[in-house]
Amino acid sequence: MYKQKIIEADKKAKKILFNYFWKDGWIDDRKQKINDDDFLYAKEKGLMFDFSDEIIKHDDIIKNIPDLLK
């Protein structure tokens, strides 16, 4: 039987990621901020990635669900 191995995320990187997206609720996409050092640290630990112009925002995905289900 295969035993699943649990990998713990780096605590500092997890805090950086969480603070980028959450503060008393989800942070609006336009208000998300992170400094370069924190971003690079979390990216190095595998919890963040480079963004591009092609990222689809959460609200846009929700709006497009009916079209995806057709």
PDB file of C-alpha atoms in Angstrom:
ATOM      1  CA  MET A   1       0.000   0.000   0.000  1.00  0.00           C
ATOM      2  CA  TYR A   2       1.259   3.463  -0.916  1.00  0.00           C
ATOM      3  CA  LYS A   3       1.796   5.773   2.032  1.00  0.00           C
ATOM      4  CA  GLN A   4       1.290   9.447   1.276  1.00  0.00           C
ATOM      5  CA  LYS A   5       4.138  11.692   2.356  1.00  0.00           C
ATOM      6  CA  ILE A   6       3.163  15.068   3.792  1.00  0.00           C
ATOM      7  CA  ILE A   7       5.457  17.920   2.879  1.00  0.00           C
ATOM      8  CA  GLU A   8       5.361  20.963   5.119  1.00  0.00           C
ATOM      9  CA  ALA A   9       5.558  24.325   3.373  1.00  0.00           C
ATOM     10  CA  ASP A  10       8.106  26.836   4.560  1.00  0.00           C
ATOM     11  CA  LYS A  11       6.347  28.884   7.263  1.00  0.00           C
ATOM     12  CA  LYS A  12       7.727  32.250   6.143  1.00  0.00           C
ATOM     13  CA  ALA A  13       6.831  31.588   2.500  1.00  0.00           C
ATOM     14  CA  LYS A  14       3.337  30.457   3.506  1.00  0.00           C
ATOM     15  CA  LYS A  15       2.848  33.665   5.505  1.00  0.00           C
ATOM     16  CA  ILE A  16       4.005  35.782   2.540  1.00  0.00           C
ATOM     17  CA  LEU A  17       1.584  33.970   0.220  1.00  0.00           C
ATOM     18  CA  PHE A  18      -1.313  34.239   2.659  1.00  0.00           C
ATOM     19  CA  ASN A  19      -0.698  37.952   3.325  1.00  0.00           C
ATOM     20  CA  TYR A  20      -0.628  38.642  -0.414  1.00  0.00           C
ATOM     21  CA  PHE A  21      -4.143  37.278  -0.896  1.00  0.00           C
ATOM     22  CA  TRP A  22      -5.898  37.702   2.468  1.00  0.00           C
ATOM     23  CA  LYS A  23      -6.517  40.468   5.026  1.00  0.00           C
ATOM     24  CA  ASP A  24      -9.859  40.226   6.825  1.00  0.00           C
ATOM     25  CA  GLY A  25     -11.102  38.677   3.545  1.00  0.00           C
ATOM     26  CA  TRP A  26      -9.782  38.244   0.021  1.00  0.00           C
ATOM     27  CA  ILE A  27      -7.729  41.223  -1.153  1.00  0.00           C
ATOM     28  CA  ASP A  28      -8.957  42.775  -4.387  1.00  0.00           C
ATOM     29  CA  ASP A  29      -6.670  41.913  -7.321  1.00  0.00           C
ATOM     30  CA  ARG A  30      -5.883  45.584  -7.910  1.00  0.00           C
ATOM     31  CA  LYS A  31      -4.775  46.078  -4.289  1.00  0.00           C
ATOM     32  CA  GLN A  32      -2.471  43.077  -3.934  1.00  0.00           C
ATOM     33  CA  LYS A  33       1.080  44.183  -3.176  1.00  0.00           C
ATOM     34  CA  ILE A  34       4.316  42.382  -2.392  1.00  0.00           C
ATOM     35  CA  ASN A  35       7.911  43.532  -2.164  1.00  0.00           C
ATOM     36  CA  ASP A  36      10.557  41.942  -4.362  1.00  0.00           C
ATOM     37  CA  ASP A  37      12.428  40.218  -1.527  1.00  0.00           C
ATOM     38  CA  ASP A  38       9.292  38.526  -0.172  1.00  0.00           C
ATOM     39  CA  PHE A  39       8.179  37.487  -3.644  1.00  0.00           C
ATOM     40  CA  LEU A  40      11.559  35.973  -4.484  1.00  0.00           C
ATOM     41  CA  TYR A  41      11.690  34.142  -1.150  1.00  0.00           C
ATOM     42  CA  ALA A  42       8.208  32.606  -1.593  1.00  0.00           C
ATOM     43  CA  LYS A  43       8.985  31.786  -5.239  1.00  0.00           C
ATOM     44  CA  GLU A  44      12.215  30.047  -4.245  1.00  0.00           C
ATOM     45  CA  LYS A  45      10.222  27.931  -1.782  1.00  0.00           C
ATOM     46  CA  GLY A  46       7.724  27.007  -4.499  1.00  0.00           C
ATOM     47  CA  LEU A  47       4.690  28.887  -3.175  1.00  0.00           C
ATOM     48  CA  MET A  48       4.578  31.787  -5.630  1.00  0.00           C
ATOM     49  CA  PHE A  49       5.262  32.120  -9.328  1.00  0.00           C
ATOM     50  CA  ASP A  50       5.866  34.827 -11.900  1.00  0.00           C
ATOM     51  CA  PHE A  51       2.760  36.555 -13.167  1.00  0.00           C
ATOM     52  CA  SER A  52       2.005  37.351 -16.768  1.00  0.00           C
ATOM     53  CA  ASP A  53      -0.534  39.445 -18.628  1.00  0.00           C
ATOM     54  CA  GLU A  54      -2.443  36.258 -19.408  1.00  0.00           C
ATOM     55  CA  ILE A  55      -3.550  35.514 -15.854  1.00  0.00           C
ATOM     56  CA  ILE A  56      -7.313  35.249 -15.552  1.00  0.00           C
ATOM     57  CA  LYS A  57      -8.681  37.018 -12.494  1.00  0.00           C
ATOM     58  CA  HIS A  58     -10.995  35.195 -10.090  1.00  0.00           C
ATOM     59  CA  ASP A  59     -14.037  37.340 -10.895  1.00  0.00           C
ATOM     60  CA  ASP A  60     -13.538  36.775 -14.627  1.00  0.00           C
ATOM     61  CA  ILE A  61     -13.428  33.012 -14.123  1.00  0.00           C
ATOM     62  CA  ILE A  62     -16.679  33.110 -12.139  1.00  0.00           C
ATOM     63  CA  LYS A  63     -18.357  35.191 -14.863  1.00  0.00           C
ATOM     64  CA  ASN A  64     -17.242  32.693 -17.536  1.00  0.00           C
ATOM     65  CA  ILE A  65     -18.500  29.523 -15.797  1.00  0.00           C
ATOM     66  CA  PRO A  66     -21.849  29.454 -17.657  1.00  0.00           C
ATOM     67  CA  ASP A  67     -20.018  29.606 -20.998  1.00  0.00           C
ATOM     68  CA  LEU A  68     -17.678  26.807 -19.952  1.00  0.00           C
ATOM     69  CA  LEU A  69     -20.610  24.572 -19.041  1.00  0.00           C
ATOM     70  CA  LYS A  70     -22.337  24.914 -22.431  1.00  0.00           C
TER      71      LYS A  70
END
